[in-house]
Amino acid sequence: MRFEPEQRVSVSSLPCPSFNLATKHCSQSIHPSIHPSIMVSAFLTGIAGAILAPILPQFALNKLLDSLFEYLSKDQPSSSSHSDKLQQLDNERKAFAMAHRKLEILQSEVRRLHKRENQNMRLIDINNDLRDVSCQIKDLKDDLEYTELQRKVEEINLQDEAADKNPSTALQLLSSINPWKTGGSSDKRRRLSSSESTDDIVNKMRTIVKQIDCIDSEMRFEIQLDASRGGYNSCGQHQVAENKRVTTSSPTESKIYGRDNERSRLIQVLLKEPNVSGNVSVVPVVGMGGIGKTTLAQFVFNNKEIANHFEKKAWICVSDYFDRFRITKEILDSLSIGDGSSSAVPFGVTTNLDVLEREIKSLVTGKKFLLVLDDVWSDEWRALLNFLRWAEAEAIKLIVTCRDPKVLGGLADGQNQITLKGLSDEDNWSLLVKCAFADKNHDNYPELHAIGKKMVGKLKGSPLAAKTVGRLLGSCLTEEHWKNILESHLWKLKTDEQGIMPALALSYDHLRQPLQLCFTFCSVFPKDFEYDMNSVIGMWIAHGYIQEIEIEGNSKTLEDIGEEYWLELEARGFIEKVYGSFKMHDLLHDLARSVCDGETYIYEGRKDDEIPKDVCHLCVHGFFDVELVRKTNNLRTLILYEAGDLHAILSHKAFERIRVLVIHHTNVQELPENIAHLKHLQYLDLGETSIESMPESLCTMYLLRVLKLSRPPHKLPSRFHNLINLRRFYFSYYSFWGDLQTSYYVEYHVNREGGYQIAQLRNMNELRGELLIRGLENIGNVEEVMKAKYLKEKRHIKVLSLLWEDTFNDCKHDLQEQTLEALEPDFNLKYLRIDGYMGFKSPNWLMTPEFQRLEKIKLNGCRKWARLPAALGLLPSLKSLELSGIENITIEVDYSLTEMYPSLQSLELIESTLYFEGLSSSSSATGQNHNHFPKLTSLIIKEIEVNGLHLPLFSALRKLEIKNSRVVFDQLEGCLNGVSSLSDLVLHRAIIQTFPAKVMATLHALVKLNIFNCNELISLEVLQALSSLEQLSIVGCSKFISWGTEKEMTALPNLQYMIIDSCKDLETLPAWLPRLPLLKKLKIRLCPKLISWGTEEEMTALPNLQYMSIYSCKDLETLPAWLPRLPLLNRLIIDECPKFRSWGMEEEIPKDGFPLPNLQKMEINCCNGLETLPAWLPRLPLLNRLEIIKCPKLISWGTEEAMTALPNLQYMLICSCEDLETLPAWLPHLPLLNTLIIKECPKFRLWGMEEEEITEDGFPLPNLQEMKIKCCDDLETLPVWLPHLPLLKRLKIIKCPKLISWGMKEEMTALPNLQYMKIDSCEDLETLPAWLPHLPLLNTLEILECPKLISWGTEEEMTALPNLEYMYIFSCEVLETLPAWLPHLPLLNTLIISVCPKFISWGTEEEMAALPNLQHMSIYSCKDLETLPAWLPRHPLLNRLEIVECPKLISWGTEKEMTTLPNLQYMSIYSCEDLETLPAWLHRLPILKELSVTECPKVHSLPKGGLPKSVRMLQLVECDPSLMERCQQEGSLEWQMIQHIPHRKYTW
């Protein structure tokens, strides 16, 4: 509805109803006659009005229109009508240009007025009209571009035809074609300027101009109305809106949740002494809206330690408008409070900013001053630093809270920045409980806990959302109200001023308009979707959300700008990176959906799901009837999951203007020909489909920019080269450069079959990123080579890989040389890889220094390549050169030049024979000072023969790796002598017995020495000469036995990492080992003869050792005596040392002392001779993880004293200790133990402490959360303290065949936090514990393979297990009945009973009983079961029912017709041999989609009421043959019952 000027009424003057989001049971403010959908609609309208939806940016159509006009008027008009049309087009072009400028002004004015009156529905209507006009302009632009591209394709094809006849003119003809230049024959111009096409363009322009003029007249009224309300001041200037959000230093909460670490860190930074560089420090606190930045700053501001440290403090709320004068005045006001000095300056009336700043500097002189700038939105705040730096204060600390880190500039210390992420679910639950229950005891509402915790999962860590939702939940503490809020979309959209949406909306409002478009578009994908950055950017470009920067010299592509947009959205918190993938917070997703106001929609196939008519971006999940979109008129994006009739979809008029089409998970193998109906399509993603062939019509989609397929189609369309606008096409998804991450990747496999000629690429000059061309050996003749010459035109390709595969010695070398010559890339290339090339010559284009940006060259398997030209040495940007698999190649070095390879940093020579020609060992021959390879820092030589290489010439060399290169090894001493810069030396298979002292003496800068598989190495001499050595690895040196001199020496002072691996003859470690002052990591592996630690002196050793691992040292019996005295050791591993039995020193450690004071992890594995653990084990103060695995003789824990032990142990694993019978007496006293696992200990039967001892001490294991007992054959009873564990969440008892007792038998409140319980393969177990139904938080219960189980512990009918959601009973062979409390489980959603042959009873047969949340019920192989429960039809949420192999089943429990199973979608009955009828209530199932009846031979008819209209699939397999015949007999009753079902299957 539009308001004409005389009808206009101020919306703000009309009464506005307020809606309460509580349910009708909790609120009396909603009239019962008001339908919920009306309330929802009104509520969402309020949200949409609060934030204006973004509008497409204005497109630069001038070039297109000018080009069209010039093209049509190139020649003299052939008729007066043609002249008239040109004049008409020119007039409309000028009018359109004026209207276009007017449109930009209108967009700005709408946003200005909306900020003042954000519920003005007329402005929202105008904004929507502007959006529609922008979309029409986009359509016009695309139409014009399509026409231009079509013309260009036609001209190119004509030129190609001419080139085929005269190949020498091909490149010249191609370069003459420009889509924006005039040209071509008058016939083509007459074709393009036909009355129909020209009239269409003129009419579209005229319509757009009229619409803009109409909107302009409406806006004039709004501007006048705004002015009459005081929108402008007396000077005609718009008044500045005041900041709406105000914060103070007083916390609004009594407690801060989940921010202990951040609060401690912030306090620590504030108390730290200022840097010497200045007395002003900035501490940023960064995070998305509502994440708790202000709350954290408030609590720190009021901290007592902070208050005592700072004499002066000030809190300033900056908010989204920065007023420097106001802020400076407020700082002064804060400093003046309580200040005893009087001032003559009249601060209340002064307007002099300098006066205020000088007074502030005076007040902070000699003092410590804390200033908080809360809610900063721009970088203008940095102006405050200018005068604060001149203050003579002792220290000034600034806390700056902001959402966008860009406002910080480069002023903040990166180490000081505190970035707030979401709270953990546990912390957010605590906050929600506080807000929802206030002063009430939440333990009195256990039925609400599970619902609340599900809701916390949706909050995704936002504390403000927890407060908002908590207040909403607190209005009515009933289960129904909480469920309604959980299942509703409304709880996310609370719009009071303190709610989450206004906070996030403020962040959105500060985005630039293109970013707003990009952000809101992302809501077309479902929540928790993992975004691929490059894919989304491609979609943004397709929709015109990204515009090129029209600045001279700008080289940024739309993709580059799109990546900048993405990074900005990530920096501002709208997109977050989670474990390597990008996601959007659920609340931000809600914000985007509300802003779009129906423009994006996710259709999920629900019964009441209706696609909005104004939808632009549509995502479809499930079955999709194309008629659902018949009312839409502006669809731009279609994302299909499980697409149906693709041909019908592509033909539908509603989709003719879509720009983005994504199809997932469909078995369609052919793309229909009518894909060409989508003329405007620019992004086509078929990567998750089975499509194998592409139609010829695809080649007319000239606007297509991105094409994705899961695999190369069997055959390419013959005119595939017509897609000249393609930027990317994917046939696979990995980069051939393992060490490069390119944004865009194109792989093309040349093939003689299937249309994969090299010529298909010739016109695709917009390809960008990485291009990989495989199968170049399939180019068969010179004519094809000539068609490869267009590679040079692809100026956006930065990474090029050219691959010849399946080459052989007698291949056509000359043809390959011609091919490589023809494949000359653009000079902008950065990375070049050539594989399998069998030519001898370098291409001419590689012999020129034109590739100024080329950074990396990789030549692999080019066996015949003879010479690498000296011109490569002149490339200024070349940083890496790798040559591999070349039989005999000469690298030319022009010694006449003073500098070559000026930027080369890495040179890799692998499996080749090389000669450096012209590289002399001295410069005396010419008398010049040469600077060849001046920056070469890494040289890798692997299995090559090399001549002419002089290492001392490489003055910057840092890393040298030599592997199996005899020529180099023979000259090793000479090569290394003089390479003083070397810091990393790696030797593989060097034939050396020792390192000469002369070599060691020259390597004074060596930091890493790695020696691998040097089988002749016997000793290392004078290692102490390597004073800088930090890492020493000796691996696979089977004859190595000696460390050189063993006399007292100063040990390697900087050695930090030492690895000795696979030295088969080594018997002793060096005597100087304990004297290494900085050693952090010691790893000894596969040294079977090692028996000695070099010295057995008792001494303080290795003061910095943190990690020690001993693996597979088969003769080692003891650890060194100094082991327990290592002060910083935090991890100790002893693995596969079968003779190990002694822990070194035992008696010398005082009982009140602490051995290994920092040990945190201790792992003992496969030590067959170990019988006892060290006596000092319980005294390890920081041990948090203990693993004892495969120690079959272990019987003792070292000490059996009951004592407080291992105060920090959190994880304990005992596995495969076959002789172990008991756990240590101190086990129940472990205060922090979180996980206890005991498995494969067949003799284990005792728990170490008796019941009376625990009762004296109170709760055992107060922090144990997971307990797993598996394969303990002799275990008969669980510990008496088991039910006392206060935090246990997971309990698994598996394969304990003798278990019969649960420890404590009396009924009691037990395990208040247990959530998961699994009992598996306990063959003698007859009963479950009596306390089972009393577990308040149990979520999952699994009882598997307990053949003697007959009892549920208690048979009382009562409310039990209020949070149980999943129950699985499997192979309990004598179990006859389910517990009486089963139908009373309020949250059970999955019930599976399988292979229980004696099961016959459901516990209760009450028809009124029901499981209100049951969604999945499966009954398998219950051979004696005759009836289903009477309460089966009463399950309101059941959506899947499976009855399998129940041969005696005859009854459905009740045959009454009632409202039944309103959500059942899938029903399967399999192998129920006695079943004769389907349930009478079957026809009353409203949304049943699939019904399968298999191997039920006595089922002879369908129910009288027929089958529901919703059924999409019916399957009858091996049922009564007569029934199946009647179902297929046209006209029969059964045939009539099932005609509405589209998919039917019958199998005998």
Tab-separated table of C-alpha atoms in Angstrom, residues 236-426:
chain	number	residue	atom	x	y	z
A	236	GLY	CA	20.056	24.282	7.800
A	237	GLN	CA	22.376	21.653	9.241
A	238	HIS	CA	21.145	18.276	10.295
A	239	GLN	CA	21.162	17.789	14.037
A	240	VAL	CA	23.454	15.051	15.316
A	241	ALA	CA	21.661	12.154	16.942
A	242	GLU	CA	22.661	11.495	20.487
A	243	ASN	CA	24.287	8.247	21.462
A	244	LYS	CA	21.601	5.831	22.544
A	245	ARG	CA	23.716	3.399	24.525
A	246	VAL	CA	25.234	4.659	27.767
A	247	THR	CA	27.409	2.599	30.104
A	248	THR	CA	28.926	3.425	33.464
A	249	SER	CA	31.622	1.870	35.588
A	250	SER	CA	29.049	0.211	37.851
A	251	PRO	CA	28.544	-3.468	36.985
A	252	THR	CA	24.959	-4.464	36.296
A	253	GLU	CA	25.631	-8.009	37.495
A	254	SER	CA	26.808	-9.300	40.858
A	255	LYS	CA	29.128	-11.842	39.251
A	256	ILE	CA	31.010	-12.266	35.990
A	257	TYR	CA	30.845	-15.734	34.456
A	258	GLY	CA	33.561	-17.581	32.572
A	259	ARG	CA	36.039	-14.700	32.384
A	260	ASP	CA	38.441	-15.555	35.208
A	261	ASN	CA	41.430	-15.951	32.880
A	262	GLU	CA	40.693	-12.765	30.930
A	263	ARG	CA	40.072	-10.787	34.104
A	264	SER	CA	43.338	-11.979	35.675
A	265	ARG	CA	45.259	-11.201	32.503
A	266	LEU	CA	43.733	-7.730	32.180
A	267	ILE	CA	44.558	-6.914	35.789
A	268	GLN	CA	48.090	-8.216	35.312
A	269	VAL	CA	48.637	-6.019	32.254
A	270	LEU	CA	47.277	-2.940	34.024
A	271	LEU	CA	49.516	-3.451	37.029
A	272	LYS	CA	52.614	-3.991	34.895
A	273	GLU	CA	55.156	-1.204	34.923
A	274	PRO	CA	55.067	1.050	31.838
A	275	ASN	CA	57.505	0.527	28.979
A	276	VAL	CA	60.643	2.609	28.795
A	277	SER	CA	59.353	4.040	25.518
A	278	GLY	CA	56.550	5.955	27.198
A	279	ASN	CA	54.157	6.192	30.090
A	280	VAL	CA	50.923	5.620	28.076
A	281	SER	CA	49.800	2.047	27.398
A	282	VAL	CA	46.720	0.865	25.523
A	283	VAL	CA	44.996	-2.409	26.454
A	284	PRO	CA	42.336	-3.306	23.873
A	285	VAL	CA	39.398	-5.590	24.714
A	286	VAL	CA	37.938	-6.824	21.422
A	287	GLY	CA	34.891	-8.964	20.631
A	288	MET	CA	31.515	-9.134	18.946
A	289	GLY	CA	28.484	-7.336	20.342
A	290	GLY	CA	27.062	-8.848	23.513
A	291	ILE	CA	30.155	-10.939	24.252
A	292	GLY	CA	30.885	-9.187	27.581
A	293	LYS	CA	33.539	-6.540	26.890
A	294	THR	CA	31.863	-3.851	29.002
A	295	THR	CA	31.123	-6.254	31.858
A	296	LEU	CA	34.758	-7.378	31.984
A	297	ALA	CA	35.984	-3.775	31.987
A	298	GLN	CA	33.511	-2.873	34.759
A	299	PHE	CA	34.637	-5.660	37.067
A	300	VAL	CA	38.304	-4.831	36.484
A	301	PHE	CA	37.659	-1.084	36.960
A	302	ASN	CA	36.129	-1.836	40.374
A	303	ASN	CA	38.748	-4.388	41.421
A	304	LYS	CA	40.310	-3.524	44.793
A	305	GLU	CA	43.840	-4.131	43.577
A	306	ILE	CA	43.242	-1.781	40.645
A	307	ALA	CA	41.656	0.819	42.927
A	308	ASN	CA	44.707	0.763	45.221
A	309	HIS	CA	47.138	0.959	42.303
A	310	PHE	CA	45.640	3.921	40.407
A	311	GLU	CA	45.159	7.267	42.129
A	312	LYS	CA	42.904	8.506	39.347
A	313	LYS	CA	40.313	6.658	37.272
A	314	ALA	CA	37.787	7.678	34.635
A	315	TRP	CA	35.113	5.750	32.758
A	316	ILE	CA	33.899	7.194	29.440
A	317	CYS	CA	31.178	5.700	27.261
A	318	VAL	CA	32.245	6.697	23.748
A	319	SER	CA	29.550	4.836	21.761
A	320	ASP	CA	28.993	5.177	18.029
A	321	TYR	CA	29.385	8.962	17.755
A	322	PHE	CA	32.733	10.349	18.828
A	323	ASP	CA	32.447	13.839	20.361
A	324	ARG	CA	35.950	14.836	21.399
A	325	PHE	CA	34.834	17.868	23.400
A	326	ARG	CA	32.223	15.860	25.350
A	327	ILE	CA	34.665	13.063	26.067
A	328	THR	CA	37.431	15.443	27.207
A	329	LYS	CA	34.930	17.249	29.447
A	330	GLU	CA	33.758	13.957	30.971
A	331	ILE	CA	37.354	12.882	31.661
A	332	LEU	CA	37.923	16.156	33.492
A	333	ASP	CA	34.694	15.763	35.453
A	334	SER	CA	35.764	12.290	36.580
A	335	LEU	CA	39.212	13.507	37.632
A	336	SER	CA	37.759	16.458	39.550
A	337	ILE	CA	35.508	14.299	41.741
A	338	GLY	CA	36.889	14.250	45.250
A	339	ASP	CA	39.821	16.438	44.262
A	340	GLY	CA	40.552	18.894	47.089
A	341	SER	CA	42.157	21.537	44.883
A	342	SER	CA	40.085	24.420	43.650
A	343	SER	CA	40.321	25.599	40.093
A	344	ALA	CA	39.730	28.982	38.590
A	345	VAL	CA	38.736	27.493	35.266
A	346	PRO	CA	34.964	27.554	34.737
A	347	PHE	CA	34.770	24.075	33.228
A	348	GLY	CA	30.987	24.081	33.169
A	349	VAL	CA	30.839	26.885	30.630
A	350	THR	CA	34.130	26.858	28.751
A	351	THR	CA	34.185	25.790	25.091
A	352	ASN	CA	37.966	25.872	24.857
A	353	LEU	CA	39.240	22.309	24.318
A	354	ASP	CA	42.835	23.327	25.068
A	355	VAL	CA	41.845	24.636	28.509
A	356	LEU	CA	40.235	21.289	29.343
A	357	GLU	CA	43.234	19.264	28.152
A	358	ARG	CA	45.722	21.394	30.134
A	359	GLU	CA	43.673	20.948	33.278
A	360	ILE	CA	43.574	17.173	32.778
A	361	LYS	CA	47.350	17.066	32.383
A	362	SER	CA	47.667	19.053	35.589
A	363	LEU	CA	45.423	16.688	37.539
A	364	VAL	CA	47.288	13.500	36.502
A	365	THR	CA	50.806	14.868	37.007
A	366	GLY	CA	52.859	12.411	39.065
A	367	LYS	CA	49.933	10.007	39.369
A	368	LYS	CA	48.840	6.672	37.969
A	369	PHE	CA	45.755	7.182	35.839
A	370	LEU	CA	43.362	4.534	34.471
A	371	LEU	CA	41.069	5.588	31.617
A	372	VAL	CA	38.382	3.317	30.169
A	373	LEU	CA	37.016	4.179	26.721
A	374	ASP	CA	34.043	1.892	26.362
A	375	ASP	CA	32.278	1.018	23.099
A	376	VAL	CA	34.651	2.678	20.612
A	377	TRP	CA	33.559	2.673	16.964
A	378	SER	CA	36.091	4.810	15.095
A	379	ASP	CA	39.798	5.591	15.218
A	380	GLU	CA	39.096	9.184	16.289
A	381	TRP	CA	39.727	8.192	19.920
A	382	ARG	CA	43.457	8.206	19.145
A	383	ALA	CA	43.341	12.017	19.205
A	384	LEU	CA	43.161	11.715	22.993
A	385	LEU	CA	46.567	10.080	23.047
A	386	ASN	CA	48.246	13.187	21.638
A	387	PHE	CA	47.769	15.300	24.747
A	388	LEU	CA	47.920	12.394	27.228
A	389	ARG	CA	51.435	11.549	26.026
A	390	TRP	CA	52.523	15.047	27.095
A	391	ALA	CA	51.113	14.619	30.581
A	392	GLU	CA	53.781	14.148	33.256
A	393	ALA	CA	51.938	11.258	34.831
A	394	GLU	CA	53.700	8.311	36.418
A	395	ALA	CA	51.645	5.939	34.274
A	396	ILE	CA	48.530	6.158	32.112
A	397	LYS	CA	46.703	2.966	31.148
A	398	LEU	CA	43.838	2.966	28.640
A	399	ILE	CA	41.315	0.147	28.356
A	400	VAL	CA	39.644	0.438	24.943
A	401	THR	CA	36.659	-1.841	24.279
A	402	CYS	CA	35.641	-2.215	20.638
A	403	ARG	CA	34.136	-4.626	18.152
A	404	ASP	CA	36.307	-3.779	15.160
A	405	PRO	CA	40.065	-4.185	15.726
A	406	LYS	CA	40.704	-1.763	12.858
A	407	VAL	CA	39.842	1.184	15.106
A	408	LEU	CA	42.948	0.379	17.166
A	409	GLY	CA	45.359	1.103	14.333
A	410	GLY	CA	48.950	0.263	15.174
A	411	LEU	CA	48.892	1.784	18.645
A	412	ALA	CA	47.961	-1.257	20.691
A	413	ASP	CA	50.517	-3.740	21.908
A	414	GLY	CA	49.502	-7.014	20.280
A	415	GLN	CA	50.590	-8.927	23.363
A	416	ASN	CA	48.239	-6.865	25.509
A	417	GLN	CA	45.124	-7.311	23.363
A	418	ILE	CA	42.399	-9.411	24.938
A	419	THR	CA	40.011	-10.975	22.437
A	420	LEU	CA	36.813	-12.315	23.981
A	421	LYS	CA	35.292	-15.463	22.554
A	422	GLY	CA	32.024	-17.106	23.518
A	423	LEU	CA	31.504	-18.560	26.975
A	424	SER	CA	31.561	-22.295	27.485
A	425	ASP	CA	28.172	-23.976	27.662
A	426	GLU	CA	28.760	-24.607	31.358
